[in-house]
PDB file of C-alpha atoms in Angstrom:
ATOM      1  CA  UNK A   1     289.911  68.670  51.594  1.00  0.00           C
ATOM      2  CA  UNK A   2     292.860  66.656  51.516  1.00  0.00           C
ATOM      3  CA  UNK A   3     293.328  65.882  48.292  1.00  0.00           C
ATOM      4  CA  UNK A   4     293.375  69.801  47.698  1.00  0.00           C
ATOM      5  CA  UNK A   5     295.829  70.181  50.304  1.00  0.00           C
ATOM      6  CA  UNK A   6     297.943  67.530  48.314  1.00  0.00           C
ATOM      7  CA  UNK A   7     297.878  69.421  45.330  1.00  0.00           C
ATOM      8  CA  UNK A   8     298.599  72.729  47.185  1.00  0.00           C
ATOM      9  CA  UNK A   9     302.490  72.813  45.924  1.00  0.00           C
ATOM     10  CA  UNK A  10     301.461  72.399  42.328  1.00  0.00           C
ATOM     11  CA  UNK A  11     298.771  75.427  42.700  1.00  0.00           C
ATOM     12  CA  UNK A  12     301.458  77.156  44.771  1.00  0.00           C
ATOM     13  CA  UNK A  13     303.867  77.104  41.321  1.00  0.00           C
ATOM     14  CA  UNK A  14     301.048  78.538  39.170  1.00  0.00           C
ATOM     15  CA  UNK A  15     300.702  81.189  42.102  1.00  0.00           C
ATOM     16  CA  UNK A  16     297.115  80.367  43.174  1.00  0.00           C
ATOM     17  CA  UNK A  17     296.620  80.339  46.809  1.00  0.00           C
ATOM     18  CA  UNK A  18     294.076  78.440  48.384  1.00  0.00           C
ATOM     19  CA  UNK A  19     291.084  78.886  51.443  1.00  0.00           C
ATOM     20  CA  UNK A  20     288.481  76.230  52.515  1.00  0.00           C
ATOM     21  CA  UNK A  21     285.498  76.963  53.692  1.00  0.00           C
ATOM     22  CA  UNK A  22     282.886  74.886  55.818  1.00  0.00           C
ATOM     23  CA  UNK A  23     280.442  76.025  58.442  1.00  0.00           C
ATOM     24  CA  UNK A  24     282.044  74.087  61.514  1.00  0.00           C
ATOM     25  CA  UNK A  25     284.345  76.767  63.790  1.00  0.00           C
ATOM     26  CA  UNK A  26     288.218  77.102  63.396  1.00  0.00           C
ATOM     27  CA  UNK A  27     288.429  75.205  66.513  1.00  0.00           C
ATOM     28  CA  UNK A  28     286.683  71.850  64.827  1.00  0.00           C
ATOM     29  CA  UNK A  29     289.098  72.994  61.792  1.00  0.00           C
ATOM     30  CA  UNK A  30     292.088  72.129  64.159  1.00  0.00           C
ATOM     31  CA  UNK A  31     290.769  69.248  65.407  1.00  0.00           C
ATOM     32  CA  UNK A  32     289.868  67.787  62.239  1.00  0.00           C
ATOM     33  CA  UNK A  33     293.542  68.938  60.669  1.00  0.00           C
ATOM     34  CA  UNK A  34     295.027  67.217  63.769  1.00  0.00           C
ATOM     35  CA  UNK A  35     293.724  64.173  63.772  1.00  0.00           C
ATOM     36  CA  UNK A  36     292.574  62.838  60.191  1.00  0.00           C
ATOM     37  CA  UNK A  37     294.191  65.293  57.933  1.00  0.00           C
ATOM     38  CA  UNK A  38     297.627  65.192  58.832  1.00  0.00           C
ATOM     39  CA  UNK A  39     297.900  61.344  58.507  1.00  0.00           C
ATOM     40  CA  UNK A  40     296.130  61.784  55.065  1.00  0.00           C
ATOM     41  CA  UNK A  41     298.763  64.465  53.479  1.00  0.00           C
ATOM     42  CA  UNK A  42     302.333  65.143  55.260  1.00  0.00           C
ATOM     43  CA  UNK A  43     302.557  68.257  57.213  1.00  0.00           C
ATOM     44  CA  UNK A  44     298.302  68.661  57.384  1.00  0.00           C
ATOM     45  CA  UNK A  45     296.700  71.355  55.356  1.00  0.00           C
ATOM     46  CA  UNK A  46     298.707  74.178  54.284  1.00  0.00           C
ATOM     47  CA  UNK A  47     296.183  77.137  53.574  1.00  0.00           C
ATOM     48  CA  UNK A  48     293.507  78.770  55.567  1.00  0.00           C
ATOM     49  CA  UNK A  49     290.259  76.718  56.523  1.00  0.00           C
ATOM     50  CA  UNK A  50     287.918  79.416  57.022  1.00  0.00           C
ATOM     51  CA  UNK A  51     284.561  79.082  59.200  1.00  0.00           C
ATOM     52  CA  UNK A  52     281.002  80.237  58.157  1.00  0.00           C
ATOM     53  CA  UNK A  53     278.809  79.006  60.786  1.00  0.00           C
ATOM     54  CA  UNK A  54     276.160  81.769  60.407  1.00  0.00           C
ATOM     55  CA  UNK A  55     276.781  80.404  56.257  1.00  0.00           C
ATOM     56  CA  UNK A  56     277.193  84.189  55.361  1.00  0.00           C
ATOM     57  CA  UNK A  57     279.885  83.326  52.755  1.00  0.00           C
ATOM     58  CA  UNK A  58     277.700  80.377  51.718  1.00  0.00           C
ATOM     59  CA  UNK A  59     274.695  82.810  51.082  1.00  0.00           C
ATOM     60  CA  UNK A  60     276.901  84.903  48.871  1.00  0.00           C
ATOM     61  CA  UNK A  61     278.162  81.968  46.654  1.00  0.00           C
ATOM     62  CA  UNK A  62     275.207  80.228  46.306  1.00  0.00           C
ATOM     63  CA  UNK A  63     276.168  77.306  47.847  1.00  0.00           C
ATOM     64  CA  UNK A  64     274.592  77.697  51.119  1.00  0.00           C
ATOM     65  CA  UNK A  65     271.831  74.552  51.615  1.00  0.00           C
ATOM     66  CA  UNK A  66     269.098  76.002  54.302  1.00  0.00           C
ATOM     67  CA  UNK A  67     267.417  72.459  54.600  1.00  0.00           C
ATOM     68  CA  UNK A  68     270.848  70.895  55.481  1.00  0.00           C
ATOM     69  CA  UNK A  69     272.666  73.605  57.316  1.00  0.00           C
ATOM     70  CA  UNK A  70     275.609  72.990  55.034  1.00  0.00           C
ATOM     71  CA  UNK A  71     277.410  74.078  52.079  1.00  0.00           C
ATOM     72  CA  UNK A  72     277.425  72.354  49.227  1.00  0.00           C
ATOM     73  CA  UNK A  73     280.753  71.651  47.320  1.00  0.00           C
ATOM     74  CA  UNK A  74     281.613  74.609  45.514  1.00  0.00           C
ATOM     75  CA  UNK A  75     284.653  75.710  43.791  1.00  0.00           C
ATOM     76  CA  UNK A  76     285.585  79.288  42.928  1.00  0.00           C
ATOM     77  CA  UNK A  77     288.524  80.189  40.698  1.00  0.00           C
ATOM     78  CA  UNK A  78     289.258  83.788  41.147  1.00  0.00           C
ATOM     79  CA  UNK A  79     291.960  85.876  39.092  1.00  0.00           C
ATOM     80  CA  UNK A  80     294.298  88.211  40.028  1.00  0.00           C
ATOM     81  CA  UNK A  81     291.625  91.057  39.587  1.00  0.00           C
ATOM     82  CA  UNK A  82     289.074  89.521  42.057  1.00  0.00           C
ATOM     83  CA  UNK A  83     287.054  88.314  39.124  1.00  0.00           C
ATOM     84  CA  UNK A  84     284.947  84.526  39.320  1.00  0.00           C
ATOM     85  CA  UNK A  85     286.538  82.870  36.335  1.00  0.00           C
ATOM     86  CA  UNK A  86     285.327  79.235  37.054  1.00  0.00           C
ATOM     87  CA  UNK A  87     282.795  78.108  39.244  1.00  0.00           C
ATOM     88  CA  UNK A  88     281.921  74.025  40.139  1.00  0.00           C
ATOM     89  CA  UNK A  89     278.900  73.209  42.486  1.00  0.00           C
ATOM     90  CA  UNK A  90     278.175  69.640  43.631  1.00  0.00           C
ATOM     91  CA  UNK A  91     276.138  67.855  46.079  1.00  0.00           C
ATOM     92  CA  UNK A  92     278.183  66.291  48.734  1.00  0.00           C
ATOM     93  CA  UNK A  93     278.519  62.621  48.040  1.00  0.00           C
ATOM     94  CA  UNK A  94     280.779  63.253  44.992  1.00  0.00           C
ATOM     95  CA  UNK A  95     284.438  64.471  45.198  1.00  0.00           C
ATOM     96  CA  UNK A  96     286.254  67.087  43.491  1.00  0.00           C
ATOM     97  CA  UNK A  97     289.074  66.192  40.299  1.00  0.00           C
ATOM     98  CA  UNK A  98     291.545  68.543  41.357  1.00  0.00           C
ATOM     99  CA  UNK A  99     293.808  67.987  38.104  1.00  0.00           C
ATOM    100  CA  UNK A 100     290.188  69.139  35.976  1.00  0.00           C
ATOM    101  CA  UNK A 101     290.864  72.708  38.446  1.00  0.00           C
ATOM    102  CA  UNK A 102     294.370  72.516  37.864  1.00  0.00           C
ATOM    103  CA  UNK A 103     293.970  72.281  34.084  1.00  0.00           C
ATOM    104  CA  UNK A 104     290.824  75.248  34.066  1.00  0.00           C
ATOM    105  CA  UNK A 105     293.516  77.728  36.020  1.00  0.00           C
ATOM    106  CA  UNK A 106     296.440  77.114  33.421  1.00  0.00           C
ATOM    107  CA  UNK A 107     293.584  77.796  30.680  1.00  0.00           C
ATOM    108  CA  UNK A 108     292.494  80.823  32.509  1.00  0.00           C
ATOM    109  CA  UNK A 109     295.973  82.160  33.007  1.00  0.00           C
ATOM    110  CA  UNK A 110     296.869  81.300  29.373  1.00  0.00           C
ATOM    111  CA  UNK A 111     294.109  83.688  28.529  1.00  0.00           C
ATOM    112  CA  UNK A 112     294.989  86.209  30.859  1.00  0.00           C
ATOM    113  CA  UNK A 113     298.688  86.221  29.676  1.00  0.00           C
ATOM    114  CA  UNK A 114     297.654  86.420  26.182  1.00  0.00           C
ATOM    115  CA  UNK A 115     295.488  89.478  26.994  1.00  0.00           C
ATOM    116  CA  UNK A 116     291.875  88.290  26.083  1.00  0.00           C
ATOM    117  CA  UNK A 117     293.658  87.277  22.212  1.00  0.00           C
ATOM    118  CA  UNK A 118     293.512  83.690  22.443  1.00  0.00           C
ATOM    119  CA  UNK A 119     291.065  81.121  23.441  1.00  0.00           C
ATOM    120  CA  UNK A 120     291.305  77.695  24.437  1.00  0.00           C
ATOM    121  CA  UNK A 121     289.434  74.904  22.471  1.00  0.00           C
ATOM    122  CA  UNK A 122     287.361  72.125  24.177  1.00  0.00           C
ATOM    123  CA  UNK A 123     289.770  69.345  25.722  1.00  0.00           C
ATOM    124  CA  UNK A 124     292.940  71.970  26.007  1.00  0.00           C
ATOM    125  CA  UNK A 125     295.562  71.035  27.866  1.00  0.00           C
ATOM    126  CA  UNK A 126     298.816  73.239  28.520  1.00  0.00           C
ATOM    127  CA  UNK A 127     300.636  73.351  25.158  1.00  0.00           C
ATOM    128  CA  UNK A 128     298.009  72.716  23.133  1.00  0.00           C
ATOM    129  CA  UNK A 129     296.588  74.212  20.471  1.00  0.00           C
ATOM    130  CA  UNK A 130     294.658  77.731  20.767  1.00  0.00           C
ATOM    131  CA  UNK A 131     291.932  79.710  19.037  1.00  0.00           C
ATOM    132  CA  UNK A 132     292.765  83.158  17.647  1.00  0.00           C
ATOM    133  CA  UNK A 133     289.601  84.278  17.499  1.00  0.00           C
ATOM    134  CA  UNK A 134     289.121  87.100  14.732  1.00  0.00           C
ATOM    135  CA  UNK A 135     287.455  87.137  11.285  1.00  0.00           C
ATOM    136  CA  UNK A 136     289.589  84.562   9.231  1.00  0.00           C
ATOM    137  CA  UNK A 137     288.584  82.027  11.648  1.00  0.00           C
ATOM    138  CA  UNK A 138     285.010  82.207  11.331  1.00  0.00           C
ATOM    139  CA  UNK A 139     283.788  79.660   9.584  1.00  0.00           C
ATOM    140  CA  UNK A 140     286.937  77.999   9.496  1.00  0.00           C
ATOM    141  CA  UNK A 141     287.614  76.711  13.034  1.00  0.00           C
ATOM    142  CA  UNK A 142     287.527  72.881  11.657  1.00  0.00           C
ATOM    143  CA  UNK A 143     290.624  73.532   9.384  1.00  0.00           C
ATOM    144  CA  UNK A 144     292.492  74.064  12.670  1.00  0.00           C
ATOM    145  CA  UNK A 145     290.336  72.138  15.219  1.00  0.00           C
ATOM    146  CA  UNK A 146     287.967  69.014  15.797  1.00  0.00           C
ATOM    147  CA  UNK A 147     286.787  67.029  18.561  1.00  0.00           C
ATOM    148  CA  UNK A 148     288.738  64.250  17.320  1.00  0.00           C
ATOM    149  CA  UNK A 149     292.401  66.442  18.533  1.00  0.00           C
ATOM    150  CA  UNK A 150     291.205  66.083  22.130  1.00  0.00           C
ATOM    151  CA  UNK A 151     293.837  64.358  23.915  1.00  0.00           C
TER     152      UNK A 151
ATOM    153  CA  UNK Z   1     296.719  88.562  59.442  1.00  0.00           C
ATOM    154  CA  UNK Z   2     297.808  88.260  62.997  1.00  0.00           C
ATOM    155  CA  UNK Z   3     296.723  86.172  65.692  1.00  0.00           C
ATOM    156  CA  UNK Z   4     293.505  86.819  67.604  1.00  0.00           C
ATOM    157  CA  UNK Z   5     291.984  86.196  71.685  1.00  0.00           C
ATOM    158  CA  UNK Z   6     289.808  83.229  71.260  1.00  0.00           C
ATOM    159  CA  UNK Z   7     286.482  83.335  73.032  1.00  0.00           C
ATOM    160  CA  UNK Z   8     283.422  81.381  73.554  1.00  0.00           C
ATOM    161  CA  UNK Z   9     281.534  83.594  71.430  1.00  0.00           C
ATOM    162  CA  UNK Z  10     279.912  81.584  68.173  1.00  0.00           C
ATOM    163  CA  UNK Z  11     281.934  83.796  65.647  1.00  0.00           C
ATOM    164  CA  UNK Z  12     281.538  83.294  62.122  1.00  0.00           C
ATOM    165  CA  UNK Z  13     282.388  84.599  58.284  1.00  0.00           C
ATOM    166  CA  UNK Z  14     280.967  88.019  56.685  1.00  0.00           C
ATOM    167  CA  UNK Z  15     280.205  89.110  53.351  1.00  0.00           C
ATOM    168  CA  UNK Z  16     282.520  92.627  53.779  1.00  0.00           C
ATOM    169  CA  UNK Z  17     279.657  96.167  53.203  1.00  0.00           C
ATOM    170  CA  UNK Z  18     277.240  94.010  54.738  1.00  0.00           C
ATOM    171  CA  UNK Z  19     275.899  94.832  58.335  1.00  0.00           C
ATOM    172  CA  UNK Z  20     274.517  92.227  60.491  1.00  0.00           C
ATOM    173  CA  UNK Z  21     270.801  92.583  60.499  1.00  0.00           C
ATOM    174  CA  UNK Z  22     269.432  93.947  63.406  1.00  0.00           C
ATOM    175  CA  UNK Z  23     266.283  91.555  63.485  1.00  0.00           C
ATOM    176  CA  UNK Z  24     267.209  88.332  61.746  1.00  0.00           C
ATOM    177  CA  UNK Z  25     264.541  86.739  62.107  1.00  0.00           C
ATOM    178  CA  UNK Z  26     261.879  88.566  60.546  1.00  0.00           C
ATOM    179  CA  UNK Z  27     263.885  88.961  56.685  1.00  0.00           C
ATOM    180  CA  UNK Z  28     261.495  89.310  54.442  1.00  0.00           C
ATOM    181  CA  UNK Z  29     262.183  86.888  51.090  1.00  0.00           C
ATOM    182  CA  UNK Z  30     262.569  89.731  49.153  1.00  0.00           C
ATOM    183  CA  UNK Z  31     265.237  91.115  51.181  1.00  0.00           C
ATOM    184  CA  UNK Z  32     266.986  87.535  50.778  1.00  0.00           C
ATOM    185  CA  UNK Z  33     266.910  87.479  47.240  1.00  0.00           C
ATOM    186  CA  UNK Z  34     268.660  91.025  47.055  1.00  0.00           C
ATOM    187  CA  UNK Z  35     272.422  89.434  48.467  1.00  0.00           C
ATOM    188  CA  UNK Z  36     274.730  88.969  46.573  1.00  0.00           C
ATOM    189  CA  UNK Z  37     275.241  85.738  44.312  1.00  0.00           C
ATOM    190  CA  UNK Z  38     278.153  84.571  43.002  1.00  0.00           C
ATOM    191  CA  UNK Z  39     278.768  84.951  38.891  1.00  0.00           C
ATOM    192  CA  UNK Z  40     281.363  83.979  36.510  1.00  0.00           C
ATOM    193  CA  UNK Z  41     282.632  87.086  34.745  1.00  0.00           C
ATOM    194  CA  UNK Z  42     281.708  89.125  38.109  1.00  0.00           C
ATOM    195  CA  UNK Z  43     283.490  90.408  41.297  1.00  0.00           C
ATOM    196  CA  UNK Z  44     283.935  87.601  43.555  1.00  0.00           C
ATOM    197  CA  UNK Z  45     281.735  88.583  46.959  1.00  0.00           C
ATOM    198  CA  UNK Z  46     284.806  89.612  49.169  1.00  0.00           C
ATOM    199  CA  UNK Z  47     285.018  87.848  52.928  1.00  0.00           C
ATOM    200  CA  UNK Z  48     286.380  88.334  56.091  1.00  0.00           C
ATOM    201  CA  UNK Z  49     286.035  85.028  58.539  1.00  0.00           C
ATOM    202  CA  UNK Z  50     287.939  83.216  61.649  1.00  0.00           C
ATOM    203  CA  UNK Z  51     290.140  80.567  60.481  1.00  0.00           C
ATOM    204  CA  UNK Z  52     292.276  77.738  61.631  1.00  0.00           C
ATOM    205  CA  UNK Z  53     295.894  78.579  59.549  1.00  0.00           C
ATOM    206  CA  UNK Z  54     299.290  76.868  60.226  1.00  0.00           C
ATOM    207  CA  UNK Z  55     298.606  75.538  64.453  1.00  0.00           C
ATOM    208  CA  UNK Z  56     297.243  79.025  64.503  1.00  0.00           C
ATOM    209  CA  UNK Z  57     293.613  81.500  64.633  1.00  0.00           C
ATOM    210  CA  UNK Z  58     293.680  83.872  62.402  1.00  0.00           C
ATOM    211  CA  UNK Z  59     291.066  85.239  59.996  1.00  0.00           C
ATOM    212  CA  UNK Z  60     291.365  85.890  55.946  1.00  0.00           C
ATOM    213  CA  UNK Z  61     290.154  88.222  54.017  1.00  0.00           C
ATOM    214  CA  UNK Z  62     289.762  87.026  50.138  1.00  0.00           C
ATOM    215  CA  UNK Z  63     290.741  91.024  48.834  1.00  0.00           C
ATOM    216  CA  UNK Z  64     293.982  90.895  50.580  1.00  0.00           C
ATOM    217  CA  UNK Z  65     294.620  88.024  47.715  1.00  0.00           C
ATOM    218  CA  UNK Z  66     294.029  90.439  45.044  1.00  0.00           C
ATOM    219  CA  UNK Z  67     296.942  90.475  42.931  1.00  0.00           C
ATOM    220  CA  UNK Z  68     296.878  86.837  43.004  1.00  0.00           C
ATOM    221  CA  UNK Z  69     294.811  83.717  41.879  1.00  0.00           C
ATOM    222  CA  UNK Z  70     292.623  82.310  44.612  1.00  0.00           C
ATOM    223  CA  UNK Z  71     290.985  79.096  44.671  1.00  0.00           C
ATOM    224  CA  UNK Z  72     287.869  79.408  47.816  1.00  0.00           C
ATOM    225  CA  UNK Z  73     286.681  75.776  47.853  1.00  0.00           C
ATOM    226  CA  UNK Z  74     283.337  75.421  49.854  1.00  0.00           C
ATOM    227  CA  UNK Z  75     282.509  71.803  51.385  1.00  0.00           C
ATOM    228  CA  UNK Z  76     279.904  69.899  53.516  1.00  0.00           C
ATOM    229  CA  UNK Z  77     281.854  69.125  56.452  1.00  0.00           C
ATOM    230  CA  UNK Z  78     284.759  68.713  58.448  1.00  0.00           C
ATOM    231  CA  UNK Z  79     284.547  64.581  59.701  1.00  0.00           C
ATOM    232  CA  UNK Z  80     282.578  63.818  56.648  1.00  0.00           C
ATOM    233  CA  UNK Z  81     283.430  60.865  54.557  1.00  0.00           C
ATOM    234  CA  UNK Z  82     284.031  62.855  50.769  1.00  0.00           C
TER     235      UNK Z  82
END
């Protein structure tokens, strides 16, 4: 969870706000913030760490485990309209790449901005190239486009 | 949201239009099947639940976000190791 707290300014610029979610109570939130977090990112974590102990959320995301008691890491990009854009589900032992998140929500709101009229090609990163999907590009995608442009 | 009296009192997160069942443990698997799951392209299940914000209690509610992008990130454990 820290290294999402450490990114928190950058998602705070694109206007994404963040909450965590775990099934241990808000007071084993504070404790944990207190005394690992804080010494991990300045100033501790900066959004809301939610509890789920009953894993009602977890049910409703899919990410609840029954055999463990635990949620499973799972990562939910929502848009302005209360809409799932992005979802990421892993078992525990393997950590998140918060710049891969980063670089899904500028694609997303790139989308968004260009109201559903562009699309972003495999790879994109912000300023690259997009799709304008319509009929003089079918069929002809590779004029513009190949896996080769990926950065 | 505004701070709230801290009990004992095991409190936990809710799926908002959903009531607590009044006999948990008899759910039927069918019954399980029928909550809600989680879809791209869909309405994200909204959520009400205690949380630890700021040196503070307070709980959060995902549709008071609407307007705005939210990023809920779900996770093993606090004291884990990833």
């Amino acid at each position: 969870m820290s290294a999402v707290a450490d990114k928190y300014p950058e998602l705070q610029k694109l206007g994404v706000e963040v909450i965590s979610v775990s099934v241990d109570s808000h007071f084993v939130h504070k404790m944990w913030n207190d005394h690992e977090l804080t010494k991990m990112v300045e100033g501790g974590v900066p959004f809301h760490m939610a509890s789920d102990q009953a894993g009602n959320l977890g049910r409703a995301y899919g990410v609840w485990d029954e055999t463990q008691g635990i949620e499973l890491r799972g990562r939910f990009i929502i848009d302005p309209d209360g809409v799932i854009q992005a979802m990421e589900v892993m078992t525990p032992p393997v950590g998140r790449k918060l710049s891969e998140t980063i670089r899904q929500i500028q694609a997303f709101q790139h989308v968004r901005a260009s109201k559903g009229s562009e699309a972003m090609p495999a790879g994109w990163e912000p300023g690259g190239l997009t799709l304008k999907p319509g009929p003089d590009l079918v069929g002809n995608v590779w004029k513009v486009w190949k896996p080769s442009m990926e950065k | 949201m505004a701070e709230q009296p801290q009990g004992c009192a095991r409190t936990t997160g809710a799926v908002m239009g959903e009531k607590p069942s009044a006999q948990p443990a008899a759910e039927s698997p069918e019954k399980k099947e029928m909550t809600m799951t989680a879809r791209v392209g869909q309405k994200a299940p909204d959520f009400e639940a205690p949380a630890y914000y700021k040196g503070g209690f307070k709980s959060v509610k995902l549709s008071e976000y609407l307007g705005k992008w939210v990023l809920v990130c779900f996770y093993p454990g606090d004291f884990t190791f990833v």
